Amino acid sequence: MQTKKKLKHKFNYVCSECAKEFKITPQLMVCPDCYVHQTSEIPLKGILEVNINKNNSSRSTPSLKKIDIFDLLPIEKKFFPEIPVGNTPLLTLPNLRNKLNFKNLFIKDDTRNPTASFKDRASYLVAAEAIKYKIPNIVVASTGNAASSMAGIGAASAINITIFLPRSAPIAKIVQSLQYGAQVVSVDGNYDKAYDLSMEYVASRGGLSRNTGYNPLTIEGKKTVSLEIARDLEEVPDYVFVPTGDGVILSGVYKGFRDLFDLKYTKKIPTIVCVQAEGSNAITRAFRSMDGHFDFKSSSTIADSISVDIPRCGILALKNLMKYKGECVTVSDDAIIAAQKELSSSSGVFAEPAAATAFAGFLKMKDLLEKKAKIVLLMTGNGLKDTAAALKGVISPTKHISSISEIE
Ligand SMILES: *Cc1c(COP(=O)(O)O)cnc(C)c1O
């Protein structure tokens, strides 16, 4: 295989609020002009997005089918660690299609990433950033998946990883992080508290922050899912259902489809459906409010990966939803648990509650959708990451036999 030495296009950062442009460097995380307005209890101000300035010597746009995803990323391919992130299957779900009568329903199965969650897409690009700029330490706060992901990708690339986790994080995600050799800091508080402490840590001890939304390459890394979906379908789907907490996956999904549109690979942006748990629905509340205001409310849901009080990427997520006429739907914890079981037993995809939320959102909305619409559900994390939650959706055997005559 030939490794590409140089970037194909030129890249820079652009502020998602004031549109000011900046050079890409690991020293710059947010727009300094907009970030001065940052206060606690509001989403991040001045989130930067990567802008692609298409190299004019490559005048013709190749077909979607032949798209090289590394060409559309701002770090050279040679800096990425050797671990197989992305290129996950787009499943066609014969059982589920028959059962629900949706002939063009797909699952993008990101449970199959190396650390079993979608977060690997962001960690992969951030690791490449650290390697390119020779930064030996990465620091991240997480509800669990970003941590175990960064720990795993860090282990594949000899980067030291320090993670800040709420003490309530599911045990499997903690064990994963420890197994990968990360320094695990357990925080007496929720994810928002872990986030604040990790920011303080980077400010005083140094290292590259992989905090979601704050490091712009987290959004950029997550866009690869859209590039793969469009490449594999050879067109843009009608709907993509995205389980949403901080809104970084949602913003990354939009970013990928926007890049394809801007580079003239595609002609439309799909309808993105932001699916949230009823007990953690900050972006939905802002979307439904008249003035797009983010009010503060403590979150509580069984879907731990999307349980956030303050959605870090809320402002950008809302802007995308408004501009491209996305939709929001919320589902109850009971609906999430039921959807998880339904999905596992009719597709073989065992997803963690946060991921099953996308399926629950689809089930809630399906009567409003055209039966022939091309619909993609993002499955963002593996069910084995939180077996305690999954246990709530099944009945485990209570009787233990010693002879088959005891089986009813
Ligand atoms: C992080 C995560 C999400 C939500 O992503 P946000 O960027 O926080 O909206 C959804 N599902 C799983 C499994 C996750 O780990």
PDB file of N, CA and C in Angstrom, residues 10 15 21 25 49 52 100 125 208 221 236 326 354 392 408:
ATOM      1  N   LYS A  10      -6.016  22.137   1.072  1.00  0.00           N
ATOM      2  CA  LYS A  10      -5.581  23.034   2.160  1.00  0.00           C
ATOM      3  C   LYS A  10      -6.716  23.111   3.183  1.00  0.00           C
ATOM      4  N   CYS A  15     -14.428  29.815  12.683  1.00  0.00           N
ATOM      5  CA  CYS A  15     -15.286  29.858  13.863  1.00  0.00           C
ATOM      6  C   CYS A  15     -16.744  29.655  13.441  1.00  0.00           C
ATOM      7  N   GLU A  21     -11.323  33.180  10.487  1.00  0.00           N
ATOM      8  CA  GLU A  21     -10.499  32.031  10.093  1.00  0.00           C
ATOM      9  C   GLU A  21      -9.171  31.987  10.841  1.00  0.00           C
ATOM     10  N   THR A  25      -3.634  24.641  14.475  1.00  0.00           N
ATOM     11  CA  THR A  25      -2.512  24.256  15.341  1.00  0.00           C
ATOM     12  C   THR A  25      -3.104  23.694  16.630  1.00  0.00           C
ATOM     13  N   GLU A  49     -14.575  24.892  13.315  1.00  0.00           N
ATOM     14  CA  GLU A  49     -14.755  23.785  12.384  1.00  0.00           C
ATOM     15  C   GLU A  49     -13.629  23.842  11.349  1.00  0.00           C
ATOM     16  N   ILE A  52     -12.324  23.094   4.304  1.00  0.00           N
ATOM     17  CA  ILE A  52     -11.498  22.520   3.229  1.00  0.00           C
ATOM     18  C   ILE A  52     -11.438  23.503   2.067  1.00  0.00           C
ATOM     19  N   LEU A 100     -40.998  -4.258   9.887  1.00  0.00           N
ATOM     20  CA  LEU A 100     -41.446  -2.862   9.988  1.00  0.00           C
ATOM     21  C   LEU A 100     -41.946  -2.319   8.656  1.00  0.00           C
ATOM     22  N   LEU A 125      -8.412  10.654  14.934  1.00  0.00           N
ATOM     23  CA  LEU A 125      -7.894  11.895  14.348  1.00  0.00           C
ATOM     24  C   LEU A 125      -7.112  12.703  15.395  1.00  0.00           C
ATOM     25  N   LEU A 208      -2.620  17.488  25.356  1.00  0.00           N
ATOM     26  CA  LEU A 208      -3.601  17.841  24.324  1.00  0.00           C
ATOM     27  C   LEU A 208      -4.989  17.418  24.814  1.00  0.00           C
ATOM     28  N   GLY A 221     -13.277  14.383  13.073  1.00  0.00           N
ATOM     29  CA  GLY A 221     -13.099  12.926  13.024  1.00  0.00           C
ATOM     30  C   GLY A 221     -14.436  12.212  12.886  1.00  0.00           C
ATOM     31  N   VAL A 236     -26.835  10.264  -0.989  1.00  0.00           N
ATOM     32  CA  VAL A 236     -27.126  10.717   0.364  1.00  0.00           C
ATOM     33  C   VAL A 236     -28.470  10.127   0.792  1.00  0.00           C
ATOM     34  N   GLY A 326     -33.431  20.032  10.324  1.00  0.00           N
ATOM     35  CA  GLY A 326     -33.394  18.759  11.014  1.00  0.00           C
ATOM     36  C   GLY A 326     -34.583  18.642  11.954  1.00  0.00           C
ATOM     37  N   ALA A 354     -27.610   4.120  24.854  1.00  0.00           N
ATOM     38  CA  ALA A 354     -27.510   5.382  24.105  1.00  0.00           C
ATOM     39  C   ALA A 354     -27.701   5.137  22.610  1.00  0.00           C
ATOM     40  N   LYS A 392     -32.019  -5.097  32.235  1.00  0.00           N
ATOM     41  CA  LYS A 392     -33.373  -4.606  32.515  1.00  0.00           C
ATOM     42  C   LYS A 392     -34.362  -4.954  31.402  1.00  0.00           C
ATOM     43  N   GLU A 408     -39.495 -26.681  31.202  1.00  0.00           N
ATOM     44  CA  GLU A 408     -40.925 -26.624  30.848  1.00  0.00           C
ATOM     45  C   GLU A 408     -41.092 -26.436  29.344  1.00  0.00           C
TER      46      GLU A 408
END
